[in-house]
Amino acid sequence: MPEPLIDLQDVTKSYPGVEEPAVKSLNLAVEPGEILVLVGPSGCGKSTTLRLINRMIQPTSGRIIYEGQDVTKSDPNELRRRMGYVIQQIGLFPHRTIAENIATVPKLLKWPKKRIRERVDELLEIVSMDPSIYRDRYPSELSGGQAQRVGVARALGADPDVLLMDEPFGAIDPITRDRLQNEFLRLQAELKKTIVFVTHDIDEAVKMGDRIAILRDQSEIAQLDKPEVILTDPADEFVENFLGSGAVLKTLTLRRVRDIDLDPMVTVKQPVHRGQALAEMNTANTTTAVLLDEQDHPLRWIDERALNSSTSSLDRAGRPITVQLQPEDTLQDALSAMLQTSSGMSVVVDGRGKYLGCCTIESLAGLLLNQGNGSEHS
Amino acid sequence: MDGIVNWWDYLSSRWDLVGATLMETIIYVVTVTVSAGVLAIVTGILTRNRPFAKEMSLAIASVFLTIPSLALFTIFIPLVGLGFAPSFIALFLYAILPILRNTVTGLDSVDPSVLESARGMGLTKSQVLLQVQLPLAWPVMLAGIRVAALLTVGISAIATLVAGGGLGDFIKSGLARLPLPNSLEAIWTGVILSLALAFTIDVLLRLLGRVTTPAGVR
């Protein structure tokens, strides 16, 4: 295990006049380059935990280690300039232009003007906003999604190693949120920042997290693990209840078509006439086959009965293949594709449309069942 | 029509006096607005994170405004004598509330998430105040300053009763001599010049607001 970048050691936060501490003896290590999601019911102390890291809240006891140094008592402002911070309401400065907003931390760090200007344009491009259009606009001229992008760009201003994000996509409509999440994951694949991400939405946690910490009252860690482990092997009843009934279905978004063994269906390749096709299916002892064209692109499902009952050419026998999957598609996509076909089967093709095999509802079910059993033994 | 001609004759025969008296009122407006402004803004800033102190200072400033002006102008005569001093003190006390009220409102109305993100990026307390909170509160604060200045123009007419001078002199002498010749003209002079002064100040401060309000929040 790599040296943690952020390490909370035995951190407690209690408020005067409140008997129970808000965060109680928390130990949490964040590894470099990961997205660690803190998720839990409201009031569990997940935001407090996040704000303890950049010392927006001062811990009552315990230590905060950042990059190997104890920063529990260091200058908090200096610490915060080394960590990007994104909150749900974003909090762009309304009296400053987009460029000035993004330049906030570089300016505090007294970067030369030219370097700041270049950095601003670079960041705007990173979050896919045209600098020549948006540089000199004001926050009031932005849509919610754009403001969120600028918020992320501002947090990345001085290229910090760490991003702290408190429900960053919480106030955005579902469609835009989905797009921003995907964009952000693509961005993270390049930037490889260390990210602590707070959300109350388990679906978002599963989607965004390399690891997920499920928190209960007083920020006690109920389970901390990779999303697929948490979904298939919840530590206790609390986690199970928090995951909700759809936990197994959620694992489908984590696996891809390439993770399952494809069924080698019998294929019949054009040019071929019906007699030949029937003979081939007979030898293979099957009633259904996939008809391919000369370039191995799947064309139609053909079956024995259809071939026998009509005399029309092969091009019109059976049913056309309308839905195709690719190895990168998630198993959730696969499931919905299969449910659209009456056979419970879907063909899988590679990037150029060539036939690879078939994916059946049985193999999917087998995978899910195995997963459930397998994890109990391990 | 005759009235206006008579008034103009009255005015043009004593430009010196009119100018000097107008100047006295302007001096009240400037000194009172500036000094009350400094006190109220500093108080508003110092108490911005202390709810009790904030409420107390607002309560005290409100008490001043409820004291009848005639009483407030005379109350300080035993201490400071007649003339400019008691008038200045009374006007100063009146002018605090509008500026303090608006300073508090302005600072409070800054979106908490803006302050949170400013702090989260590592701005120091004074940087948050000077670079974020004050610029955003400024339009509201300036509105308070405008109200205070206009209030001072109006109430400074009372200063004449404690020998404090100003445009009130015309009104008082006119009232005392009614219905003798030139008495109405004197009253009109005091009233119209006060209105003209108030209008001018209003326009100037609005222009100042235009210039000093950051783009993006206009």
Coordinates of N, CA, C and O in Angstrom, one line a residue, chain A residues 51 54 56 76-77 80-81 83 85 87 89-96 101 104-105 108 138 140 154, chain B residues 111-125 127 131-133 135-136 214-217:
Chain A
R51 N -14.1 19.0 5.9 CA -13.6 20.3 6.3 C -12.6 20.3 7.4 O -11.9 21.3 7.6
N54 N -8.9 20.4 5.3 CA -8.3 21.7 5.0 C -8.5 22.7 6.2 O -8.3 23.8 6.1
M56 N -10.9 24.0 7.7 CA -12.0 24.9 7.8 C -12.6 24.7 9.1 O -13.2 25.6 9.7
P76 N -3.3 27.6 8.5 CA -4.4 27.0 7.7 C -4.5 27.6 6.3 O -4.8 26.9 5.4
N77 N -4.2 28.9 6.2 CA -4.4 29.5 4.9 C -3.4 29.0 3.9 O -3.7 28.7 2.7
R80 N -4.6 25.6 2.8 CA -5.8 25.6 1.9 C -5.4 26.0 0.5 O -6.0 25.6 -0.5
R81 N -4.3 26.8 0.4 CA -3.8 27.1 -1.0 C -3.2 25.9 -1.7 O -3.0 25.9 -2.9
M83 N -4.7 22.9 -1.5 CA -5.8 22.0 -1.7 C -6.9 22.7 -2.4 O -7.4 23.7 -2.0
Y85 N -10.8 23.3 -3.4 CA -12.0 23.1 -2.6 C -13.2 23.5 -3.4 O -13.3 24.6 -3.9
I87 N -17.4 23.4 -3.4 CA -18.6 23.2 -2.6 C -19.8 23.2 -3.5 O -19.8 23.6 -4.7
Q89 N -22.6 24.9 -3.6 CA -23.1 26.1 -4.1 C -22.0 26.9 -4.9 O -22.2 28.0 -5.3
I90 N -20.9 26.3 -5.0 CA -19.8 26.8 -5.8 C -19.1 28.0 -5.2 O -18.0 28.1 -5.0
G91 N -20.0 29.1 -5.0 CA -19.5 30.3 -4.4 C -18.5 31.0 -5.3 O -17.4 31.5 -4.8
L92 N -18.7 31.2 -6.6 CA -17.9 32.0 -7.4 C -18.0 33.5 -6.9 O -19.1 33.8 -6.4
F93 N -17.0 34.3 -7.1 CA -17.1 35.7 -6.7 C -17.8 36.4 -7.7 O -17.4 36.6 -8.8
P94 N -19.0 36.9 -7.4 CA -19.9 37.5 -8.4 C -19.3 38.8 -9.0 O -19.6 39.2 -10.1
H95 N -18.4 39.5 -8.2 CA -17.9 40.8 -8.7 C -16.6 40.6 -9.4 O -16.0 41.6 -9.8
R96 N -16.2 39.4 -9.7 CA -15.0 39.2 -10.5 C -15.3 38.4 -11.7 O -16.1 37.5 -11.7
N101 N -11.7 34.9 -11.2 CA -12.1 33.9 -10.2 C -11.1 32.7 -10.2 O -10.6 32.3 -9.2
T104 N -7.6 33.2 -8.6 CA -7.6 33.6 -7.1 C -6.4 33.0 -6.4 O -5.6 33.8 -5.8
V105 N -6.2 31.7 -6.4 CA -5.1 31.1 -5.7 C -3.7 31.5 -6.3 O -2.8 31.9 -5.6
L108 N -2.8 34.7 -5.0 CA -2.4 34.7 -3.6 C -1.0 34.2 -3.5 O -0.2 34.6 -2.6
Y138 N -18.9 37.4 -16.4 CA -19.1 37.4 -15.0 C -20.0 36.1 -14.6 O -20.7 35.6 -15.4
S140 N -22.6 35.7 -13.1 CA -24.1 35.8 -13.3 C -24.5 35.4 -14.7 O -25.7 35.2 -15.0
R154 N -11.4 26.7 -11.0 CA -10.8 27.6 -9.9 C -10.1 26.8 -8.9 O -9.0 27.1 -8.4
Chain B
D111 N -23.5 36.3 0.0 CA -23.8 34.8 0.0 C -22.8 34.1 0.8 O -21.6 34.1 0.6
P112 N -23.2 33.3 1.9 CA -22.3 32.6 2.7 C -21.4 31.6 1.9 O -20.2 31.4 2.3
S113 N -21.9 31.1 0.8 CA -21.0 30.1 0.1 C -19.9 30.9 -0.6 O -18.8 30.3 -0.8
V114 N -20.1 32.1 -0.9 CA -19.0 32.9 -1.5 C -17.9 33.1 -0.4 O -16.7 33.0 -0.7
L115 N -18.3 33.4 0.8 CA -17.3 33.6 1.8 C -16.6 32.3 2.2 O -15.4 32.2 2.4
E116 N -17.4 31.2 2.2 CA -16.9 29.9 2.5 C -15.8 29.5 1.4 O -14.7 29.0 1.8
S117 N -16.1 29.7 0.2 CA -15.2 29.3 -0.9 C -13.9 30.2 -0.8 O -12.8 29.8 -1.0
A118 N -14.1 31.5 -0.4 CA -13.0 32.4 -0.3 C -12.0 31.9 0.8 O -10.8 31.8 0.6
R119 N -12.6 31.5 1.9 CA -11.9 31.0 3.0 C -11.2 29.7 2.7 O -10.0 29.5 3.0
G120 N -12.0 28.9 2.0 CA -11.5 27.6 1.6 C -10.3 27.6 0.6 O -9.5 26.7 0.5
M121 N -10.2 28.7 -0.1 CA -9.0 28.8 -1.0 C -7.8 29.4 -0.4 O -6.8 29.6 -1.0
G122 N -8.0 29.8 0.9 CA -6.8 30.3 1.7 C -6.7 31.8 1.7 O -5.6 32.3 1.9
L123 N -7.8 32.5 1.5 CA -7.7 34.0 1.7 C -7.7 34.2 3.2 O -8.4 33.6 4.0
T124 N -6.9 35.2 3.7 CA -6.9 35.5 5.1 C -8.1 36.2 5.4 O -8.9 36.7 4.5
K125 N -8.4 36.4 6.8 CA -9.6 37.1 7.2 C -9.7 38.4 6.6 O -10.8 38.9 6.1
Q127 N -8.2 39.5 3.9 CA -8.4 39.4 2.4 C -9.9 39.1 2.1 O -10.4 39.7 1.1
Q131 N -11.4 42.0 -0.1 CA -11.4 41.6 -1.5 C -12.8 41.0 -1.9 O -13.2 41.0 -3.0
V132 N -13.5 40.5 -0.9 CA -14.8 39.9 -1.2 C -16.0 40.5 -0.6 O -16.9 41.0 -1.2
Q133 N -16.0 40.5 0.8 CA -17.2 40.9 1.5 C -17.5 42.4 1.3 O -18.7 42.8 1.0
P135 N -16.5 44.7 -1.1 CA -16.9 45.1 -2.4 C -18.3 44.6 -2.7 O -19.1 45.4 -3.4
L136 N -18.7 43.5 -2.2 CA -20.1 43.0 -2.5 C -21.1 43.7 -1.7 O -22.3 43.9 -2.1
P214 N -18.6 47.2 -8.5 CA -17.9 46.3 -9.4 C -18.9 45.8 -10.5 O -20.1 45.5 -10.2
A215 N -18.4 45.7 -11.7 CA -19.2 45.1 -12.8 C -19.5 43.7 -12.4 O -18.8 43.1 -11.6
G216 N -20.6 43.1 -12.8 CA -20.9 41.8 -12.5 C -21.9 41.7 -11.3 O -22.7 40.8 -11.2
V217 N -22.0 42.8 -10.5 CA -23.0 42.8 -9.5 C -23.9 44.1 -9.7 O -24.7 44.4 -8.9

